[in-house]
Each structure stands twice: as structure tokens, then as C-alpha cells.
Short mmCIF file of C-alpha atoms and ligand atoms in Angstrom, two decimals:
data_model
loop_
_atom_site.label_atom_id
_atom_site.label_comp_id
_atom_site.label_asym_id
_atom_site.label_seq_id
_atom_site.Cartn_x
_atom_site.Cartn_y
_atom_site.Cartn_z
CA UNK O 29 85.61 12.01 -21.12
CA UNK O 30 84.26 15.53 -21.45
CA UNK O 31 86.22 18.09 -23.40
CA UNK O 32 85.18 21.71 -23.80
CA UNK O 33 83.63 21.98 -27.27
CA UNK O 34 84.16 24.83 -29.69
CA UNK O 35 80.94 26.76 -30.14
CA UNK O 36 79.43 26.92 -33.63
CA UNK O 37 77.55 30.06 -32.83
CA UNK O 38 76.72 32.16 -29.79
CA UNK O 39 72.95 31.95 -29.83
CA UNK O 40 71.21 31.48 -26.48
CA UNK O 41 70.03 28.01 -27.57
CA UNK O 42 73.58 26.87 -28.32
CA UNK O 43 74.83 28.33 -25.07
CA UNK O 44 72.05 26.60 -23.13
CA UNK O 45 72.96 23.27 -24.67
CA UNK O 46 76.67 23.72 -24.05
CA UNK O 47 76.13 24.68 -20.40
CA UNK O 48 73.84 21.75 -19.74
CA UNK O 49 76.37 19.34 -21.27
CA UNK O 50 79.00 20.86 -19.02
CA UNK O 51 76.82 20.40 -15.92
CA UNK O 52 75.98 16.82 -16.64
CA UNK O 53 79.66 16.04 -17.23
CA UNK O 54 80.45 17.63 -13.86
CA UNK O 55 77.80 15.53 -12.18
CA UNK O 56 78.90 12.23 -13.70
CA UNK O 57 82.59 12.85 -12.98
CA UNK O 58 81.74 13.78 -9.40
CA UNK O 59 80.15 10.40 -8.89
CA UNK O 60 83.30 8.61 -9.96
CA UNK O 61 85.34 10.15 -7.15
CA UNK O 62 86.01 7.43 -4.56
CA UNK O 63 89.36 8.23 -2.98
CA UNK O 64 91.30 11.29 -2.03
CA UNK O 65 93.57 10.83 -5.06
CA UNK O 66 90.51 10.69 -7.33
CA UNK O 67 89.30 13.85 -5.72
CA UNK O 68 92.58 15.71 -6.30
CA UNK O 69 92.49 14.78 -9.96
CA UNK O 70 88.85 15.85 -10.16
CA UNK O 71 89.65 19.20 -8.55
CA UNK O 72 92.57 19.87 -10.87
CA UNK O 73 90.65 18.86 -13.96
CA UNK O 74 87.92 21.37 -13.25
CA UNK O 75 89.64 24.15 -11.36
CA UNK O 76 93.37 24.11 -12.22
CA UNK O 77 94.40 27.60 -13.14
CA UNK O 78 96.51 26.51 -16.04
CA UNK O 79 94.35 24.15 -18.02
CA UNK O 80 91.30 23.37 -15.89
CA UNK O 81 87.92 23.25 -17.56
CA UNK O 82 86.89 26.56 -16.06
CA UNK O 83 89.99 28.21 -17.58
CA UNK O 84 89.32 26.52 -20.91
CA UNK O 85 85.83 28.01 -20.98
CA UNK O 86 87.36 31.43 -20.87
CA UNK O 87 89.92 30.54 -23.50
CA UNK O 88 87.65 28.76 -25.93
CA UNK O 89 84.32 30.47 -25.49
CA UNK O 90 84.99 33.96 -24.30
CA UNK O 91 88.14 34.94 -26.11
CA UNK O 92 86.93 33.80 -29.53
CA UNK O 93 83.49 35.40 -29.20
CA UNK O 94 82.47 38.47 -31.17
CA UNK O 95 82.35 41.63 -29.02
CA UNK O 96 78.54 41.78 -28.92
CA UNK O 97 78.30 38.24 -27.41
CA UNK O 98 81.08 38.59 -24.85
CA UNK O 99 78.84 40.02 -22.16
CA UNK O 100 76.33 37.19 -22.37
CA UNK O 101 79.00 34.48 -22.44
CA UNK O 102 80.88 36.06 -19.57
CA UNK O 103 77.66 35.98 -17.56
CA UNK O 104 77.09 32.29 -18.31
CA UNK O 105 80.63 31.30 -17.39
CA UNK O 106 80.47 33.30 -14.19
CA UNK O 107 77.22 31.57 -13.30
CA UNK O 108 78.86 28.14 -13.75
CA UNK O 109 81.89 28.94 -11.61
CA UNK O 110 80.24 28.71 -8.16
CA UNK O 111 78.49 25.50 -9.20
CA UNK O 112 81.79 23.85 -10.14
CA UNK O 113 83.56 25.11 -7.03
CA UNK O 114 80.73 23.97 -4.82
CA UNK O 115 80.59 20.48 -6.34
CA UNK O 116 84.33 20.01 -5.93
CA UNK O 117 84.30 21.13 -2.32
CA UNK O 118 81.21 19.21 -1.28
CA UNK O 119 82.55 16.05 -2.87
CA UNK O 120 85.51 16.13 -0.50
CA UNK O 121 83.23 16.66 2.49
CA UNK O 122 81.04 13.81 1.38
CA UNK O 123 84.06 11.56 0.93
CA UNK O 124 85.41 12.38 4.37
CA UNK O 125 82.07 11.74 6.04
CA UNK O 126 81.60 8.46 4.19
CA UNK O 127 85.09 7.20 5.00
CA UNK O 128 84.68 8.21 8.61
CA UNK O 129 81.47 6.27 8.85
CA UNK O 130 82.94 3.13 7.32
CA UNK O 131 86.28 2.80 9.07
CA UNK O 132 85.99 5.35 11.86
CA UNK O 133 89.23 7.01 10.80
CA UNK O 134 89.97 10.21 8.94
CA UNK O 135 90.55 10.11 5.24
CA UNK O 136 93.99 9.13 4.11
CA UNK O 137 93.97 5.56 5.39
CA UNK O 138 93.38 2.97 2.71
CA UNK O 139 90.05 1.21 3.10
CA UNK O 140 89.89 -2.54 2.79
CA UNK O 141 86.20 -3.25 2.57
CA UNK O 142 86.84 -7.00 2.79
CA UNK O 143 88.03 -6.68 6.41
CA UNK O 144 85.58 -8.01 9.01
CA UNK O 145 83.59 -5.31 10.86
CA UNK O 146 84.48 -3.99 14.28
CA UNK O 147 82.92 -6.22 16.91
CA UNK O 148 81.39 -4.23 19.71
CA UNK O 149 80.37 -6.47 22.59
CA UNK O 150 77.03 -5.63 24.16
CA UNK O 151 77.43 -4.08 27.62
CA UNK O 152 75.84 -5.52 30.74
CA UNK O 153 74.69 -4.02 34.01
CA UNK O 154 77.52 -3.30 36.42
CA UNK O 155 77.49 -5.83 39.29
CA UNK O 156 76.87 -3.10 41.89
CA UNK O 157 73.89 -1.81 39.95
CA UNK O 158 72.71 -5.34 39.36
CA UNK O 159 72.68 -6.19 43.07
CA UNK O 160 71.09 -2.83 43.86
CA UNK O 161 68.32 -3.52 41.35
CA UNK O 162 67.85 -7.02 42.73
CA UNK O 163 67.39 -5.71 46.27
CA UNK O 164 64.97 -3.05 45.07
CA UNK O 165 63.01 -5.66 43.10
CA UNK O 166 62.55 -7.83 46.21
CA UNK O 167 60.92 -4.92 48.04
CA UNK O 168 58.98 -3.76 45.01
CA UNK O 169 57.36 -7.18 44.94
CA UNK O 170 56.23 -6.56 48.54
CA UNK O 171 54.49 -3.35 47.47
CA UNK O 172 57.22 -0.81 48.22
CA UNK O 173 57.60 2.30 46.05
CA UNK O 174 61.02 3.54 44.95
CA UNK O 175 62.39 6.85 46.23
CA UNK O 176 65.52 8.89 45.59
CA UNK O 177 67.21 11.92 47.07
CA UNK O 178 70.15 14.24 46.41
CA UNK O 179 73.78 13.17 46.94
CA UNK O 180 74.69 16.70 48.07
CA UNK O 181 72.61 17.04 51.20
CA UNK O 182 72.12 19.52 54.03
CA UNK O 183 73.30 18.89 57.56
CA UNK O 184 69.62 19.04 58.57
CA UNK O 185 68.53 16.05 56.48
CA UNK O 186 71.71 14.01 56.84
CA UNK O 187 72.00 14.40 60.62
CA UNK O 188 69.78 16.75 62.59
CA UNK O 189 66.36 15.47 61.53
CA UNK O 190 67.62 11.92 62.04
CA UNK O 191 68.20 12.73 65.70
CA UNK O 192 71.93 13.39 65.47
CA UNK O 193 72.01 16.78 67.26
CA UNK O 194 74.95 19.11 66.47
CA UNK O 195 78.14 17.87 68.15
CA UNK O 196 76.51 14.57 69.15
CA UNK O 197 79.15 11.81 69.31
CA UNK O 198 77.05 9.58 67.03
CA UNK O 199 78.19 11.84 64.19
CA UNK O 200 81.70 10.50 64.68
CA UNK O 201 80.62 7.12 63.31
CA UNK O 202 80.21 8.71 59.87
CA UNK O 203 83.30 10.71 58.93
CA UNK O 204 81.74 13.33 56.70
CA UNK O 205 82.91 15.27 53.63
CA UNK O 206 81.62 18.85 53.90
CA UNK O 207 81.46 21.34 51.05
CA UNK O 208 84.02 24.09 51.75
CA UNK O 209 83.46 27.77 52.66
CA UNK O 210 80.02 27.62 54.27
CA UNK O 211 80.93 28.99 57.67
CA UNK O 212 78.50 31.91 57.33
CA UNK O 213 75.53 29.59 56.95
CA UNK O 214 73.54 28.26 59.91
CA UNK O 215 74.84 24.76 60.75
CA UNK O 216 71.71 22.96 59.58
CA UNK O 217 71.90 24.49 56.09
CA UNK O 218 75.52 23.54 55.42
CA UNK O 219 76.02 21.21 52.51
CA UNK O 220 77.79 17.87 52.68
CA UNK O 221 78.04 14.68 50.68
CA UNK O 222 75.42 12.44 52.23
CA UNK O 223 76.95 9.73 54.40
CA UNK O 224 73.93 7.43 54.12
CA UNK O 225 70.61 7.15 52.30
CA UNK O 226 68.67 7.70 55.54
CA UNK O 227 68.05 11.46 54.86
CA UNK O 228 65.66 10.39 52.13
CA UNK O 229 63.42 8.93 54.86
CA UNK O 230 62.70 12.46 56.08
CA UNK O 231 62.36 13.85 52.57
CA UNK O 232 59.77 11.19 51.76
CA UNK O 233 57.81 11.76 54.97
CA UNK O 234 57.76 15.51 54.34
CA UNK O 235 56.13 14.91 50.99
CA UNK O 236 53.81 12.05 51.79
CA UNK O 237 51.58 11.47 54.83
CA UNK O 238 51.46 7.93 56.27
CA UNK O 239 51.21 5.13 55.31
CA UNK O 240 54.57 4.82 53.51
CA UNK O 241 56.48 1.87 52.21
CA UNK O 242 59.53 3.04 50.35
CA UNK O 243 62.81 1.58 49.14
CA UNK O 244 65.62 4.02 48.41
CA UNK O 245 68.74 3.07 46.44
CA UNK O 246 71.61 5.53 46.14
CA UNK O 247 75.24 6.58 46.29
CA UNK O 248 76.82 7.79 49.54
CA UNK O 249 80.22 9.22 50.58
CA UNK O 250 82.42 8.99 53.64
CA UNK O 251 85.91 10.17 54.44
CA UNK O 252 87.08 6.56 54.87
CA UNK O 253 90.39 5.28 53.54
CA UNK O 254 90.16 2.68 50.82
CA UNK O 255 90.83 -0.88 51.95
CA UNK O 256 89.70 -4.33 50.84
CA UNK O 257 86.12 -3.78 52.03
CA UNK O 258 85.75 0.03 52.36
CA UNK O 259 85.54 2.75 49.77
CA UNK O 260 84.93 6.51 50.24
CA UNK O 261 82.14 6.24 47.66
CA UNK O 262 79.70 3.37 47.93
CA UNK O 263 76.04 2.48 47.59
CA UNK O 264 73.23 1.78 49.98
CA UNK O 265 69.63 0.70 49.87
CA UNK O 266 67.39 2.18 52.52
CA UNK O 267 63.91 1.06 53.48
CA UNK O 268 61.12 2.68 55.47
CA UNK O 269 57.64 1.48 56.40
CA UNK O 270 55.29 3.61 58.50
CA UNK O 271 51.67 2.81 59.29
CA UNK O 272 49.42 2.15 62.27
CA UNK O 273 50.46 -0.87 64.34
CA UNK O 274 53.79 -1.61 62.71
CA UNK O 275 55.85 -3.70 65.10
CA UNK O 276 59.31 -5.20 65.37
CA UNK O 277 57.74 -8.48 64.15
CA UNK O 278 56.94 -6.77 60.82
CA UNK O 279 60.55 -5.66 60.57
CA UNK O 280 61.84 -9.17 61.27
CA UNK O 281 59.40 -10.85 58.90
CA UNK O 282 60.10 -8.39 56.09
CA UNK O 283 63.88 -8.60 56.32
CA UNK O 284 63.88 -12.37 56.79
CA UNK O 285 61.84 -12.72 53.61
CA UNK O 286 64.14 -10.32 51.74
CA UNK O 287 67.29 -12.21 52.77
CA UNK O 288 65.78 -15.52 51.66
CA UNK O 289 64.87 -13.94 48.33
CA UNK O 290 68.43 -12.62 47.90
CA UNK O 291 70.54 -15.50 49.26
CA UNK O 292 68.26 -18.54 49.02
CA UNK O 293 65.55 -19.99 51.24
CA UNK O 294 67.89 -21.84 53.59
CA UNK O 295 69.38 -18.63 54.95
CA UNK O 296 68.47 -17.69 58.54
CA UNK O 297 68.44 -14.23 60.12
CA UNK O 298 68.99 -12.96 63.63
CA UNK O 299 68.79 -9.52 65.21
CA UNK O 300 71.48 -8.25 67.48
CA UNK O 301 71.06 -5.18 69.72
CA UNK O 302 72.77 -2.07 68.33
CA UNK O 303 72.49 1.70 68.28
CA UNK O 304 71.43 4.22 65.66
CA UNK O 305 70.17 7.68 66.72
CA UNK O 306 67.13 7.47 64.41
CA UNK O 307 65.83 4.07 65.53
CA UNK O 308 64.80 2.79 68.95
CA UNK O 309 65.27 -0.06 69.52
CA UNK O 310 68.03 -0.57 66.95
CA UNK O 311 69.52 -3.80 65.69
CA UNK O 312 72.18 -5.24 63.45
CA UNK O 313 70.75 -7.98 61.32
CA UNK O 314 72.93 -10.99 60.69
CA UNK O 315 72.46 -13.83 58.21
CA UNK O 316 73.63 -17.38 58.70
CA UNK O 317 76.95 -17.69 56.87
CA UNK O 318 76.21 -18.19 53.19
CA UNK O 319 79.55 -19.96 52.70
CA UNK O 320 79.42 -22.62 55.43
CA UNK O 321 75.70 -22.63 56.16
CA UNK O 322 76.35 -21.60 59.76
CA UNK O 323 78.90 -24.26 60.73
CA UNK O 324 81.71 -21.72 61.02
CA UNK O 325 84.44 -20.89 58.50
CA UNK O 326 87.12 -18.31 57.81
CA UNK O 327 84.64 -15.97 56.06
CA UNK O 328 82.33 -15.73 59.10
CA UNK O 329 85.27 -15.77 61.49
CA UNK O 330 84.02 -19.15 62.73
CA UNK O 331 80.90 -17.58 64.24
CA UNK O 332 78.43 -18.98 61.68
CA UNK O 333 76.91 -15.49 61.20
CA UNK O 334 77.59 -12.50 58.95
CA UNK O 335 76.50 -8.97 59.84
CA UNK O 336 74.62 -7.45 56.95
CA UNK O 337 72.58 -4.38 57.79
CA UNK O 338 71.34 -1.88 60.35
CA UNK O 339 67.70 -1.54 61.25
CA UNK O 340 65.23 -0.63 63.95
CA UNK O 341 61.94 0.99 64.87
CA UNK O 342 61.71 4.65 63.83
CA UNK O 343 62.59 6.80 66.85
CA UNK O 344 59.70 9.08 67.99
CA UNK O 345 62.18 11.99 67.90
CA UNK O 346 62.43 11.51 64.12
CA UNK O 347 58.65 11.63 63.74
CA UNK O 348 58.70 14.97 65.62
CA UNK O 349 60.36 16.58 62.57
CA UNK O 350 57.50 15.52 60.28
CA UNK O 351 54.64 15.64 62.78
CA UNK O 352 52.93 18.38 60.72
CA UNK O 353 52.45 15.85 57.92
CA UNK O 354 50.56 13.25 59.97
CA UNK O 355 53.47 11.49 61.69
CA UNK O 356 52.17 11.54 65.26
CA UNK O 357 54.16 8.94 67.20
CA UNK O 358 51.14 8.21 69.40
CA UNK O 359 49.25 7.09 66.29
CA UNK O 360 51.81 5.67 63.84
CA UNK O 361 54.91 3.56 64.12
CA UNK O 362 57.42 2.30 61.63
CA UNK O 363 60.59 0.44 60.91
CA UNK O 364 63.63 1.34 58.85
CA UNK O 365 66.71 -0.42 57.59
CA UNK O 366 69.79 0.34 55.54
CA UNK O 367 72.27 -1.92 53.81
CA UNK O 368 75.51 -1.54 51.87
CA UNK O 369 75.19 -2.75 48.29
CA UNK O 370 78.90 -3.49 47.74
CA UNK O 371 78.98 -5.53 50.92
CA UNK O 372 76.16 -7.72 49.65
CA UNK O 373 77.73 -7.94 46.17
CA UNK O 374 81.06 -8.99 47.74
CA UNK O 375 79.33 -11.80 49.60
CA UNK O 376 77.14 -12.88 46.71
CA UNK O 377 79.94 -13.03 44.15
CA UNK O 378 82.85 -13.75 46.51
CA UNK O 379 84.76 -10.67 45.38
CA UNK O 380 88.13 -10.27 47.09
CA UNK O 381 88.49 -6.48 46.95
CA UNK O 382 85.93 -3.70 46.76
CA UNK O 383 88.21 -1.74 44.37
CA UNK O 384 87.49 -4.26 41.63
CA UNK O 385 84.03 -2.76 41.33
CA UNK O 386 85.38 0.68 40.45
CA UNK O 387 88.41 -0.02 38.28
CA UNK O 388 86.43 -0.78 35.13
CA UNK O 389 88.66 -3.74 34.23
CA UNK O 390 86.79 -5.68 31.58
CA UNK O 391 88.36 -8.98 32.70
CA UNK O 392 86.55 -8.55 36.00
CA UNK O 393 83.33 -7.08 34.65
CA UNK O 394 82.81 -9.61 31.86
CA UNK O 395 82.31 -12.33 34.45
CA UNK O 396 78.93 -10.76 35.13
CA UNK O 397 77.89 -10.81 31.46
N1 DAH N 7 72.19 4.74 57.89
C1 DAH N 7 72.87 3.67 58.61
C2 DAH N 7 74.34 3.65 58.19
O1 DAH N 7 74.63 4.10 57.12
C3 DAH N 7 72.22 2.35 58.30
C4 DAH N 7 70.88 2.24 58.89
C5 DAH N 7 70.72 1.74 60.17
C6 DAH N 7 69.76 2.67 58.20
C7 DAH N 7 69.48 1.63 60.75
C8 DAH N 7 68.50 2.59 58.77
C9 DAH N 7 68.38 2.05 60.06
O2 DAH N 7 67.41 2.99 58.16
O3 DAH N 7 67.15 1.95 60.60
O4 DAH N 7 75.14 3.17 58.92
#
């Protein structure tokens, strides 16, 4: 181990040699430091006020030197001081970083490098996202593009342009969360959390003249209390096709194909009259019960059918709002549909409660791995 040598003379060559010995000793001792205790000993050996190496340099080299050499030696020792201090400090930082990397805990804990590593299971797609992607993929394969829109929406896009005039009772079917303190704004500019993905229909038509075929996945919000099948935040997938000569037959054929792709080829569909302000005629689409095959069971309330989505032919009043972009209802027609992703996921995976999707319980989620 290095000890501070006595100097035979004070020539620059001797000093150079002595300093370089000192530096290489510092370097090799630094490399030996593996634990915090090692580091404390290292620090004291080099920097302790009482008998550290730096102090010894002063004692052995400076004090014994003849007056004419003192200045030069003092300079050399002072030049070595920051190097020593810096090495000692940076060694601790290095040690802390290295320990942190290995065991993920701050220094101080003993490291047992023979312990097995931490096993981090690979994540999988959340079931809601998985079903959403599956639905989107079915329509992508039919040539649809994918569209998206904002979750914070204006009253205009969420309601007015979809033919829900202000104060129209159809608004009551979607209990809406409004952003506070907007009373000064005109009603159509007020912000809300979108209650459905349908506003993106208008946004797409504003940007793109017909023809359009678009599939729109997204998150929506309603002021609905949480129960086994409802959540105030949920997901929808919206579809829109506009072109010349689009008929209700196209709507039926498209959705029938999509349901067979999602639930299997034996599934049947039927269309039941309904009402949405932005479609005319409107329908609820039902699928033959995927549990009993249509015979009737508890899940389908013994009807043999399960209601799955809303759809219809785009109302001419909706086209009025985007007429300037080529949507003239005497020339083009279209169909639209919207479905709840959680609802489909609940059916597909026989999930008992919608909350399970949001709780993040690994015991539930790992079943989808
Ligand atoms: N936006 C409707 C809802 O959330 C669902 C819907 C019905 C969407 C009919 C459509 C449609 O595009 O044509 O209840």
C-alpha cells in the first residue's frame, strides 16, 4: 500500500516522479472501493485532517523543504488537492449509481449478487383496448380509414351539428358533463366532455369531401352512476360511410359481416326500429344470443337476441352542416353506427362487472395475457 515517501531532493524531476506515483496510487485505490465502508476508509486515508495522505504531504514534503523550494512544492501539493477531493467524491457517486442500477435501492443495503434477478412480466394489451383494436381491424379490412377527435368537445359538434337543437329532449338521453364557468360563451361554443364519438363524423366531413369510409375509436363520458354495466367513462367505436347510392342494404351487409367477424360466422343480426336525431331511419342492431345461439337464456332475457349498437342512414339535416364540402343530400347518402366497446368486451369475455376493466387488478387482467 502507498505511503508518502521522503524526498531525496527537491528538483522538478523528483517532484514530477513523486506526484505521478501519488496519482497512480490514488487511481488504483479508487478502483478497489466496492462498498460504502470501503469508501469511508478510502476517504479517510486520503483526506483525514489528522493523518490523511494530503496532510502527510504537507508534513513530509513542505515542512522539511529548504525555503527556496517551498513555493514550488506548495504549488504542486495545492494542484493535487482538487484531484484527490474530486476522485473521492466521484467514487461515492459512481458507487451509488452502480448499486442503484443493480438492486434498485439506495446504497446502504447489502448486495447479494447471487440472488435471482427481479422478474418483470411482460405487459399485454388491456382487454378494452384489445376489443377496440379488433373492431377497428374488422373495418380496416373493409377499406375504412381510422379517425380520431377530441374528448373535450364543443356543444356544436357533440349535439347541434348532429341535429340535437338546443333544448331538444333528445339531449336528455345523454346526461352530459359540462366544463364549468362558460356562461358568457354562445351555447354552441361551450365545452363539454363528449358523450359519444359521433361528433367526429362532422369533424371528418368538414375536412374531407365524399366519399368517406371512416372508423373512429375513442373515449366518451356521461354523468351516469356506476353499476354492473354502466360507467361514467367508457369507450365507443363509431363508423361512417358516405358515397353516392349508399343504401340501408349496405348498412345491413356491412354490420352483419362485422358481427360475424367479431363473434363467429353463426351469429345472426336483425335491425329494430329506433330513434337517433342524426340518422333517419334509425335502428338498434341486435345479434342472436352468443350464449344460447338464439334459443333463449338468462343472458338474453329469454328473447334469443342481444342489443348491440345504434345505427341508421345519415339524416339530411346533418349533411346540411357540411354541405359546403360536397355533402349535398340530393347527391350523396350514407350510413353511420356506434357501439360501446365495454359492452362488447363484457359479452365476448363474459365479464360480470364493468368495474373490473378499470380497477387494474392483475388477477383479472392476467387472464387476457
Ligand atoms: N352516438 C350514439 C350513442 O352514443 C350511438 C349511435 C347511434 C351512433 C346511431 C351512430 C348512429 O353513428 O348512427 O348512443
